[in-house]
Coordinates of N, CA and C in Angstrom, one line a residue:
M1 N 35.5 -29.3 89.0 CA 34.2 -29.5 89.1 C 33.8 -31.0 88.7
N2 N 33.1 -31.7 89.5 CA 32.8 -33.1 89.3 C 31.6 -33.2 88.5
E3 N 31.3 -34.3 88.1 CA 30.2 -34.6 87.1 C 28.8 -34.2 87.5
I4 N 28.5 -34.4 88.8 CA 27.3 -34.1 89.3 C 27.0 -32.6 89.4
S5 N 28.0 -31.9 89.7 CA 27.9 -30.3 89.9 C 27.7 -29.8 88.4
S6 N 28.5 -30.4 87.4 CA 28.3 -29.9 86.0 C 26.9 -30.1 85.5
I7 N 26.3 -31.2 85.9 CA 25.0 -31.6 85.5 C 23.9 -30.6 86.1
A8 N 24.3 -30.3 87.4 CA 23.3 -29.4 88.1 C 23.4 -28.0 87.6
M9 N 24.6 -27.7 87.1 CA 24.7 -26.3 86.7 C 24.2 -26.2 85.1
R10 N 24.0 -27.2 84.5 CA 23.6 -27.2 83.0 C 22.3 -26.5 82.9
P11 N 21.2 -26.6 83.5 CA 20.0 -25.8 83.2 C 20.2 -24.4 83.3
H12 N 21.0 -23.9 84.3 CA 21.4 -22.5 84.5 C 22.1 -22.0 83.3
A13 N 23.1 -22.8 82.9 CA 24.0 -22.5 81.7 C 23.1 -22.4 80.4
E14 N 22.3 -23.3 80.4 CA 21.4 -23.3 79.0 C 20.5 -22.1 79.1
R15 N 20.0 -21.7 80.3 CA 19.2 -20.5 80.4 C 20.0 -19.3 80.0
D16 N 21.2 -19.2 80.5 CA 22.1 -18.1 80.2 C 22.4 -18.1 78.7
D17 N 22.7 -19.2 78.2 CA 23.0 -19.2 76.6 C 21.7 -18.9 75.9
A18 N 20.5 -19.1 76.3 CA 19.3 -18.7 75.7 C 19.2 -17.2 75.8
D19 N 19.4 -16.7 77.0 CA 19.4 -15.1 77.2 C 20.4 -14.5 76.3
L20 N 21.6 -15.0 76.3 CA 22.7 -14.4 75.5 C 22.3 -14.5 74.0
H21 N 21.7 -15.7 73.5 CA 21.4 -15.7 72.2 C 20.2 -14.7 71.8
Q22 N 19.3 -14.5 72.7 CA 18.2 -13.5 72.5 C 18.9 -12.0 72.4
A23 N 19.8 -11.8 73.3 CA 20.4 -10.5 73.4 C 21.3 -10.3 72.1
L24 N 22.0 -11.3 71.6 CA 22.7 -11.1 70.4 C 21.8 -10.9 69.2
L25 N 20.6 -11.6 69.2 CA 19.8 -11.4 68.1 C 19.2 -9.9 68.0
Q26 N 18.9 -9.4 69.3 CA 18.5 -8.0 69.4 C 19.5 -7.1 68.9
F27 N 20.8 -7.3 69.4 CA 21.9 -6.5 69.0 C 22.2 -6.4 67.5
V28 N 22.2 -7.6 66.9 CA 22.5 -7.8 65.5 C 21.3 -7.3 64.7
G29 N 20.1 -7.7 65.2 CA 18.9 -7.2 64.4 C 18.7 -5.7 64.3
G30 N 19.1 -5.1 65.5 CA 19.0 -3.6 65.5 C 19.9 -2.9 64.6
R31 N 21.0 -3.6 64.2 CA 21.9 -3.0 63.2 C 21.6 -3.4 61.8
L32 N 21.1 -4.6 61.6 CA 20.8 -5.1 60.2 C 19.4 -4.8 59.6
R33 N 18.4 -4.9 60.5 CA 17.0 -4.9 60.1 C 16.7 -6.0 59.1
H34 N 17.3 -7.1 59.0 CA 17.0 -8.1 58.2 C 17.2 -9.4 59.0
H35 N 16.0 -10.0 59.4 CA 16.0 -11.1 60.2 C 16.9 -12.4 59.8
A36 N 16.8 -12.7 58.5 CA 17.6 -13.9 58.2 C 19.0 -13.7 58.2
D37 N 19.6 -12.5 57.9 CA 21.0 -12.3 57.9 C 21.4 -12.1 59.4
G38 N 20.6 -11.6 60.2 CA 20.9 -11.5 61.6 C 21.0 -12.9 62.3
E39 N 20.1 -13.8 61.9 CA 20.2 -15.2 62.5 C 21.5 -15.8 62.0
D40 N 21.9 -15.5 60.8 CA 23.2 -16.1 60.3 C 24.4 -15.5 61.0
I41 N 24.3 -14.3 61.3 CA 25.4 -13.7 62.1 C 25.5 -14.2 63.5
V42 N 24.4 -14.4 64.1 CA 24.4 -15.0 65.5 C 24.9 -16.3 65.5
Q43 N 24.5 -17.2 64.5 CA 24.9 -18.5 64.4 C 26.4 -18.6 64.2
E44 N 27.0 -17.7 63.3 CA 28.3 -17.7 63.1 C 29.1 -17.2 64.4
T45 N 28.5 -16.4 65.2 CA 29.1 -15.9 66.4 C 29.2 -17.1 67.3
W46 N 28.2 -18.0 67.5 CA 28.3 -19.2 68.2 C 29.2 -20.2 67.8
L47 N 29.5 -20.3 66.5 CA 30.5 -21.2 65.9 C 31.8 -20.6 66.2
R48 N 32.1 -19.5 66.2 CA 33.3 -18.9 66.5 C 33.7 -19.0 68.0
L49 N 32.7 -18.9 68.9 CA 32.8 -19.1 70.3 C 33.3 -20.6 70.5
Y50 N 32.6 -21.5 69.9 CA 32.8 -22.9 70.0 C 34.3 -23.2 69.5
D51 N 34.7 -22.7 68.3 CA 36.1 -23.0 67.8 C 37.1 -22.3 68.7
Y52 N 36.9 -21.1 69.2 CA 37.8 -20.5 70.1 C 38.0 -21.3 71.4
R53 N 36.9 -21.8 72.0 CA 36.9 -22.5 73.2 C 37.7 -23.9 73.0
Q54 N 37.8 -24.3 71.8 CA 38.6 -25.6 71.7 C 40.1 -25.4 71.9
K55 N 40.5 -24.1 71.7 CA 42.0 -23.8 72.0 C 42.2 -23.1 73.3
R56 N 41.4 -22.2 73.7 CA 41.5 -21.4 74.8 C 40.2 -21.3 75.7
S57 N 40.5 -20.8 76.9 CA 39.3 -20.5 77.7 C 38.8 -19.1 77.5
V58 N 37.5 -18.9 77.7 CA 37.0 -17.5 77.6 C 36.4 -17.1 79.0
A59 N 37.0 -15.9 79.4 CA 36.6 -15.6 80.8 C 35.2 -14.9 80.7
N60 N 34.9 -14.0 79.8 CA 33.6 -13.4 79.7 C 33.0 -13.8 78.3
V61 N 32.0 -14.8 78.3 CA 31.4 -15.3 77.1 C 30.6 -14.2 76.5
G62 N 29.9 -13.5 77.2 CA 28.9 -12.4 76.7 C 29.9 -11.3 76.0
A63 N 30.8 -10.9 76.6 CA 31.6 -9.9 76.0 C 32.3 -10.4 74.7
F64 N 32.8 -11.7 74.8 CA 33.4 -12.3 73.6 C 32.4 -12.3 72.4
C65 N 31.2 -12.8 72.7 CA 30.1 -13.0 71.6 C 29.8 -11.6 71.1
F66 N 29.5 -10.6 72.0 CA 29.3 -9.2 71.5 C 30.3 -8.7 70.5
K67 N 31.6 -8.9 70.8 CA 32.7 -8.4 70.1 C 32.7 -9.1 68.8
V68 N 32.6 -10.5 68.8 CA 32.6 -11.2 67.5 C 31.4 -10.8 66.6
A69 N 30.2 -10.6 67.3 CA 29.0 -10.3 66.5 C 29.2 -8.9 65.9
R70 N 29.8 -7.9 66.7 CA 30.1 -6.5 66.2 C 30.9 -6.6 64.9
N71 N 32.0 -7.4 65.0 CA 32.9 -7.6 63.9 C 32.2 -8.2 62.7
L72 N 31.4 -9.1 63.0 CA 30.6 -9.7 61.9 C 29.7 -8.9 61.2
V73 N 29.1 -8.0 62.0 CA 28.2 -6.9 61.4 C 29.0 -6.0 60.5
H74 N 30.2 -5.6 60.9 CA 31.1 -4.7 60.2 C 31.4 -5.5 58.9
D75 N 31.8 -6.7 59.0 CA 32.1 -7.5 57.8 C 31.0 -7.6 56.8
Y76 N 29.8 -7.7 57.3 CA 28.6 -7.8 56.5 C 28.4 -6.6 55.7
F77 N 28.5 -5.3 56.4 CA 28.3 -4.1 55.7 C 29.4 -3.9 54.7
R78 N 30.7 -4.3 55.0 CA 31.7 -4.0 54.1 C 31.6 -5.0 53.0
A79 N 31.0 -6.1 53.0 CA 30.8 -7.0 51.9 C 29.6 -6.5 51.0
R80 N 28.7 -5.9 51.7 CA 27.6 -5.3 51.1 C 28.0 -4.0 50.2
R81 N 28.8 -3.3 50.6 CA 29.4 -2.1 49.9 C 30.1 -2.6 48.6
A82 N 30.8 -3.7 48.8 CA 31.6 -4.3 47.6 C 30.6 -4.9 46.5
M83 N 29.5 -5.3 47.0 CA 28.6 -5.9 45.9 C 28.0 -4.9 45.0
P84 N 27.7 -5.3 43.8 CA 26.9 -4.4 42.8 C 25.6 -4.2 43.3
E85 N 25.1 -3.0 43.0 CA 23.7 -2.7 43.4 C 22.6 -3.7 42.9
A86 N 21.7 -4.3 43.7 CA 20.8 -5.3 43.3 C 19.7 -4.6 42.5
Q87 N 19.1 -5.1 41.5 CA 18.1 -4.7 40.7 C 16.9 -5.6 40.8
E88 N 15.8 -5.1 40.7 CA 14.6 -5.9 40.7 C 14.5 -6.7 39.4
L89 N 14.1 -8.0 39.6 CA 14.0 -8.9 38.5 C 12.6 -8.7 37.9
T90 N 12.7 -8.7 36.5 CA 11.3 -8.6 35.8 C 11.2 -9.8 34.9
E91 N 10.0 -9.9 34.4 CA 9.7 -11.0 33.4 C 10.3 -10.8 32.1
E92 N 10.8 -9.5 31.9 CA 11.4 -9.1 30.6 C 12.8 -9.7 30.5
I93 N 13.4 -10.2 31.5 CA 14.8 -10.7 31.4 C 14.7 -12.1 30.7
A94 N 15.4 -12.2 29.6 CA 15.3 -13.4 28.7 C 16.3 -14.4 29.3
C95 N 15.8 -15.6 29.4 CA 16.6 -16.7 29.7 C 17.4 -17.1 28.5
P96 N 18.7 -17.5 28.6 CA 19.5 -17.9 27.5 C 19.1 -19.3 27.0
Q97 N 18.4 -20.1 27.9 CA 18.0 -21.4 27.5 C 16.8 -21.4 26.8
P98 N 16.5 -22.4 25.8 CA 15.2 -22.5 25.2 C 14.1 -23.0 26.1
R99 N 12.9 -22.5 25.9 CA 11.8 -22.9 26.7 C 11.6 -24.4 26.5
I100 N 11.0 -25.1 27.6 CA 10.8 -26.5 27.5 C 9.9 -26.9 26.4
E101 N 8.9 -26.1 25.9 CA 8.1 -26.4 24.9 C 8.9 -26.5 23.5
T102 N 9.9 -25.6 23.4 CA 10.7 -25.6 22.2 C 11.6 -26.8 22.2
V103 N 12.1 -27.2 23.3 CA 12.9 -28.4 23.5 C 12.2 -29.6 23.1
L104 N 11.1 -29.7 23.6 CA 10.2 -30.9 23.3 C 9.9 -31.0 21.8
D105 N 9.5 -29.8 21.3 CA 9.1 -29.8 19.9 C 10.3 -30.2 19.0
Y106 N 11.5 -29.8 19.4 CA 12.7 -30.1 18.6 C 13.0 -31.6 18.8
R107 N 12.7 -32.1 19.9 CA 13.0 -33.6 20.1 C 12.0 -34.4 19.3
Q108 N 10.8 -34.0 19.3 CA 9.8 -34.7 18.5 C 10.1 -34.6 17.1
R109 N 10.6 -33.5 16.6 CA 11.1 -33.3 15.2 C 12.2 -34.3 14.9
V110 N 13.2 -34.3 15.8 CA 14.4 -35.1 15.5 C 14.0 -36.7 15.5
E111 N 13.1 -37.1 16.3 CA 12.6 -38.4 16.4 C 11.9 -38.7 15.0
I112 N 11.1 -37.8 14.5 CA 10.4 -38.0 13.2 C 11.4 -38.1 12.0
L113 N 12.4 -37.2 12.1 CA 13.4 -37.2 11.1 C 14.2 -38.4 11.1
V114 N 14.7 -38.9 12.3 CA 15.5 -40.1 12.3 C 14.7 -41.3 11.8
S115 N 13.4 -41.4 12.1 CA 12.6 -42.5 11.6 C 12.5 -42.4 10.0
A116 N 12.3 -41.1 9.6 CA 12.2 -40.9 8.1 C 13.5 -41.3 7.5
L117 N 14.7 -41.0 8.1 CA 15.9 -41.4 7.5 C 16.0 -42.9 7.5
R118 N 15.6 -43.6 8.5 CA 15.8 -45.1 8.5 C 15.0 -45.8 7.4
V119 N 13.9 -45.2 7.0 CA 13.1 -46.0 6.0 C 13.5 -45.5 4.6
M120 N 14.3 -44.5 4.5 CA 14.7 -43.9 3.1 C 15.6 -44.9 2.5
P121 N 15.5 -45.0 1.1 CA 16.5 -45.9 0.4 C 18.0 -45.6 0.7
P122 N 18.7 -46.6 0.9 CA 20.1 -46.5 1.3 C 21.0 -45.5 0.6
L123 N 20.9 -45.5 -0.7 CA 21.8 -44.7 -1.4 C 21.3 -43.2 -1.2
R124 N 20.0 -43.0 -1.1 CA 19.5 -41.6 -1.0 C 20.0 -41.1 0.5
R125 N 19.8 -41.9 1.5 CA 20.2 -41.7 2.7 C 21.7 -41.3 2.9
E126 N 22.5 -42.1 2.2 CA 24.0 -41.9 2.3 C 24.4 -40.6 1.5
V127 N 23.8 -40.4 0.5 CA 24.1 -39.1 -0.3 C 23.6 -37.9 0.5
F128 N 22.4 -38.0 1.1 CA 21.9 -36.9 1.9 C 22.7 -36.6 3.1
L129 N 23.1 -37.5 3.8 CA 23.8 -37.4 5.0 C 25.3 -36.9 4.7
R130 N 25.9 -37.4 3.7 CA 27.3 -37.0 3.3 C 27.2 -35.6 2.9
R131 N 26.1 -35.2 2.2 CA 26.1 -33.8 1.7 C 25.7 -32.8 2.7
R132 N 24.5 -33.0 3.4 CA 24.0 -32.1 4.4 C 24.5 -32.2 5.8
L133 N 24.9 -33.4 6.2 CA 25.3 -33.5 7.6 C 26.9 -33.4 7.7
D134 N 27.5 -34.0 6.7 CA 29.0 -34.0 6.7 C 29.5 -32.8 6.0
G135 N 28.8 -32.2 5.1 CA 29.2 -31.1 4.3 C 30.1 -31.3 3.2
I136 N 30.2 -32.5 2.7 CA 31.0 -32.9 1.7 C 30.4 -32.3 0.3
A137 N 31.2 -31.9 -0.6 CA 30.9 -31.3 -1.8 C 30.2 -32.3 -2.7
S138 N 29.2 -31.9 -3.4 CA 28.5 -32.8 -4.3 C 29.4 -33.6 -5.3
K139 N 30.4 -32.8 -5.8 CA 31.4 -33.4 -6.8 C 32.1 -34.5 -6.2
T140 N 32.6 -34.3 -4.9 CA 33.4 -35.4 -4.2 C 32.5 -36.6 -4.0
I141 N 31.2 -36.5 -3.5 CA 30.3 -37.6 -3.3 C 30.1 -38.3 -4.7
A142 N 29.9 -37.5 -5.8 CA 29.6 -38.1 -7.1 C 30.8 -39.0 -7.5
E143 N 32.0 -38.4 -7.3 CA 33.3 -39.3 -7.7 C 33.4 -40.5 -6.8
D144 N 33.1 -40.4 -5.5 CA 33.2 -41.5 -4.6 C 32.1 -42.7 -4.9
L145 N 31.0 -42.2 -5.3 CA 29.9 -43.2 -5.6 C 29.8 -43.5 -7.1
G146 N 30.6 -43.0 -8.0 CA 30.3 -43.2 -9.4 C 29.1 -42.7 -10.0
L147 N 28.6 -41.5 -9.4 CA 27.4 -40.9 -9.9 C 27.7 -39.5 -10.5
S148 N 26.7 -39.0 -11.1 CA 26.8 -37.6 -11.7 C 26.5 -36.6 -10.6
V149 N 27.0 -35.3 -10.8 CA 26.6 -34.3 -9.8 C 25.1 -34.1 -9.7
A150 N 24.5 -34.1 -10.9 CA 23.0 -33.9 -11.1 C 22.3 -35.1 -10.3
A151 N 22.7 -36.3 -10.3 CA 22.2 -37.4 -9.6 C 22.3 -37.0 -8.0
I152 N 23.4 -36.7 -7.6 CA 23.7 -36.4 -6.2 C 22.6 -35.3 -5.8
E153 N 22.5 -34.2 -6.5 CA 21.6 -33.2 -6.2 C 20.2 -33.6 -6.1
K154 N 19.9 -34.6 -7.1 CA 18.5 -35.1 -7.2 C 18.1 -36.0 -5.9
H155 N 19.2 -36.8 -5.5 CA 19.0 -37.5 -4.3 C 18.8 -36.6 -3.1
C156 N 19.5 -35.5 -3.0 CA 19.4 -34.6 -1.9 C 18.0 -33.9 -2.0
T157 N 17.5 -33.6 -3.1 CA 16.2 -32.9 -3.2 C 15.2 -33.9 -2.8
R158 N 15.2 -35.2 -3.3 CA 14.2 -36.2 -2.9 C 14.3 -36.5 -1.4
A159 N 15.4 -36.5 -0.9 CA 15.6 -36.7 0.6 C 14.9 -35.6 1.5
L160 N 15.1 -34.4 1.1 CA 14.4 -33.3 1.7 C 12.9 -33.4 1.5
A161 N 12.4 -33.8 0.4 CA 11.0 -34.0 0.2 C 10.5 -35.1 1.1
D162 N 11.2 -36.2 1.2 CA 10.9 -37.2 2.1 C 10.8 -36.7 3.6
L163 N 11.7 -36.1 4.0 CA 11.8 -35.6 5.4 C 10.5 -34.5 5.6
R164 N 10.4 -33.6 4.6 CA 9.2 -32.7 4.8 C 7.9 -33.5 5.0
A165 N 7.8 -34.4 4.1 CA 6.5 -35.2 4.0 C 6.3 -36.0 5.4
A166 N 7.4 -36.5 6.0 CA 7.3 -37.1 7.3 C 6.9 -36.1 8.4
L167 N 7.4 -34.9 8.4 CA 7.0 -34.0 9.3 C 5.4 -33.6 9.1
E168 N 5.1 -33.3 7.8 CA 3.7 -32.9 7.5 C 2.7 -34.0 7.8
K169 N 3.2 -35.3 7.7 CA 2.3 -36.4 8.0 C 1.9 -36.5 9.5
R170 N 2.9 -35.9 10.4 CA 2.7 -35.8 11.9 C 2.0 -34.5 12.2
G171 N 1.6 -33.6 11.2 CA 1.0 -32.4 11.6 C 1.9 -31.3 11.9
L172 N 3.2 -31.4 11.5 CA 4.2 -30.4 11.8 C 4.6 -29.7 10.5
P173 N 4.8 -28.4 10.5 CA 5.2 -27.8 9.2 C 6.6 -28.4 8.8
G174 N 6.6 -28.6 7.4 CA 7.8 -29.2 6.8 C 9.1 -28.3 6.7
G175 N 8.8 -27.1 6.7 CA 9.9 -26.1 6.5 C 10.8 -25.8 7.7
A176 N 11.7 -25.0 7.6 CA 12.6 -24.6 8.7 C 11.7 -23.8 9.8
R177 N 12.1 -24.0 11.0 CA 11.3 -23.3 12.1 C 11.9 -21.8 12.2
P178 N 11.1 -20.8 12.5 CA 11.5 -19.4 12.7 C 12.4 -19.3 14.0

């Protein structure tokens, strides 16, 4: 076939393809009753036809497409049987992630606490961070800094008071959140 005759045949071939596409949609749609899945199966049918034509010729395109579509419909139902039964989603299903309001609240608190730690006297800050953040025993901190255990506890108590005051100054409760 020369180039001119292939161009002349193209509108006829495109009309045939459109008719075949519509027939495939009706065929698949009648079996699935779900428009989006039917479109996907028809699209997959065309892809498989295209891939097959890359290696071999197809004598009867319509028969080939209907056979592929039928197999894809069977695969669809087979896959659906293997899937667990879908359940309706409700508002009662809890998301494991914290709500955005909670995240923003904690971020605000962290910023306030970091600022309060920066203005805290250096010895108090060091004692507090080593005791509360690093989890070092009061006795060990006292020995390292040459202070008494009571002094270490007093620094921690005052640091906590400073942090609570910083939160309360910004209108937030100073205690732990529920």
